[in-house]
Amino acid sequence: MTYFKYIGLIIGMILILSPISAIKIDDPQYRVDRLTPNETSPNIIHPGDDVDIWLKITNDNYDKEVKDVKITITPHYPFEIKQVNPTKGTATISHLNTGESDTTYFKLHVNEDASSRNYRIDVKVSYDEVEHENGEDVITHNEWTKIYYLPVYGMANFEINTKNNISLTPAKTEIVPITLYNKGTGTAKQCTITIGGNNYISPIDATKFYIGTIKANEGKLINLKLYTNEKTPESSYLIPATISWVDEDGAQRTENINIGLLVQGDVLLGISNVITTPKEIKP
């Protein structure tokens, strides 16, 4: 047996063993339902989004009609099916002639805590195939499930923490460690933070820091060098920080966060601070 005959035999066996379906289902078409005013990528899914999904169903059989077509979506985490059809998660098509198509509609909600990855949905199709023989209808019931994966892009979400026992002193330059913490569900890339000042507190030397990549639930330590004006009253103050990064979906993002700082004066011990009770000195 020649090589090409051997290959042809294998292909023939595959065609014989593989089920042939009268129904063809296209890949899901989807769009984010809750778009922001400046949204430019409606097909990028983020945690917390509602997603509209359309499935095109075609009777691909050349000589048989199909009836009672049911399409059921079974989502896995982080997707949750929403009620848009009379039966939740199931759409119906009563009849499709040969070559005829129809489109079904579903809506999913994405859990707010979803991290970045591809997530599975199962699409089950059931239908009756009708064949006319000798003036009678011969009905064959078929059903099968197809698995799809939809990408979800997590988003970074930042907070800045300082130690509770850190305070600034008027007329001094001091090092203040802060932690830039990513509490979101996605990795931030090319991350930078720019530190500003106010009328009393000013950054010294570097004001912009390149952090690089910060994964979800990861923090990076940054040491700020700050000068406090000598006339600064004891109180709590805010200085601005601007964080810039690239999210996992490729979007450039910026966020402004205020850093809270406490200013306390030095405690000076002078003679006026000491109170004594005079005593008689006897020889």
Short mmCIF file of N, CA and C in Angstrom, two decimals, residues 20-24 58-66 96-100 129-132:
data_model
loop_
_atom_site.label_atom_id
_atom_site.label_comp_id
_atom_site.label_asym_id
_atom_site.label_seq_id
_atom_site.Cartn_x
_atom_site.Cartn_y
_atom_site.Cartn_z
N ILE A 20 -22.04 13.52 11.27
CA ILE A 20 -22.35 14.61 10.36
C ILE A 20 -23.64 15.26 10.82
N SER A 21 -23.59 16.55 11.12
CA SER A 21 -24.74 17.24 11.68
C SER A 21 -25.39 18.12 10.62
N ALA A 22 -26.73 18.19 10.70
CA ALA A 22 -27.46 19.06 9.79
C ALA A 22 -27.37 20.51 10.22
N ILE A 23 -27.02 20.73 11.48
CA ILE A 23 -26.96 22.08 12.03
C ILE A 23 -25.51 22.55 12.10
N LYS A 24 -25.29 23.78 11.61
CA LYS A 24 -23.97 24.40 11.76
C LYS A 24 -24.13 25.63 12.65
N THR A 58 -27.42 27.54 11.36
CA THR A 58 -27.75 27.31 9.95
C THR A 58 -28.09 25.84 9.73
N ASN A 59 -29.16 25.59 8.98
CA ASN A 59 -29.46 24.23 8.53
C ASN A 59 -28.59 23.94 7.32
N ASP A 60 -27.53 23.19 7.56
CA ASP A 60 -26.51 22.97 6.53
C ASP A 60 -26.78 21.70 5.72
N ASN A 61 -27.91 21.09 5.95
CA ASN A 61 -28.25 19.86 5.23
C ASN A 61 -28.87 20.22 3.88
N TYR A 62 -28.53 19.48 2.84
CA TYR A 62 -28.99 19.86 1.49
C TYR A 62 -30.38 19.33 1.17
N ASP A 63 -30.92 18.39 1.97
CA ASP A 63 -32.21 17.82 1.58
C ASP A 63 -33.17 17.60 2.75
N LYS A 64 -32.83 18.09 3.95
CA LYS A 64 -33.68 17.85 5.10
C LYS A 64 -33.96 19.16 5.83
N GLU A 65 -35.17 19.29 6.32
CA GLU A 65 -35.49 20.42 7.19
C GLU A 65 -35.30 20.01 8.64
N VAL A 66 -35.19 21.01 9.52
CA VAL A 66 -35.06 20.73 10.95
C VAL A 66 -36.13 21.52 11.71
N LEU A 96 -36.30 25.39 10.46
CA LEU A 96 -35.30 25.88 9.51
C LEU A 96 -35.36 25.02 8.26
N ASN A 97 -35.62 25.67 7.11
CA ASN A 97 -35.56 24.96 5.85
C ASN A 97 -34.11 24.72 5.45
N THR A 98 -33.92 23.97 4.40
CA THR A 98 -32.58 23.69 3.91
C THR A 98 -31.85 24.99 3.57
N GLY A 99 -30.67 25.19 4.17
CA GLY A 99 -29.86 26.38 3.91
C GLY A 99 -30.30 27.62 4.67
N GLU A 100 -31.38 27.55 5.44
CA GLU A 100 -31.89 28.70 6.16
C GLU A 100 -31.13 28.91 7.47
N GLU A 129 -34.50 16.32 13.05
CA GLU A 129 -34.22 16.30 11.61
C GLU A 129 -35.36 15.57 10.91
N VAL A 130 -35.97 16.22 9.93
CA VAL A 130 -37.16 15.67 9.27
C VAL A 130 -36.80 15.22 7.85
N GLU A 131 -37.07 13.96 7.59
CA GLU A 131 -36.83 13.39 6.25
C GLU A 131 -38.14 12.81 5.72
N HIS A 132 -38.46 13.11 4.46
CA HIS A 132 -39.70 12.65 3.87
C HIS A 132 -39.46 11.35 3.10
#
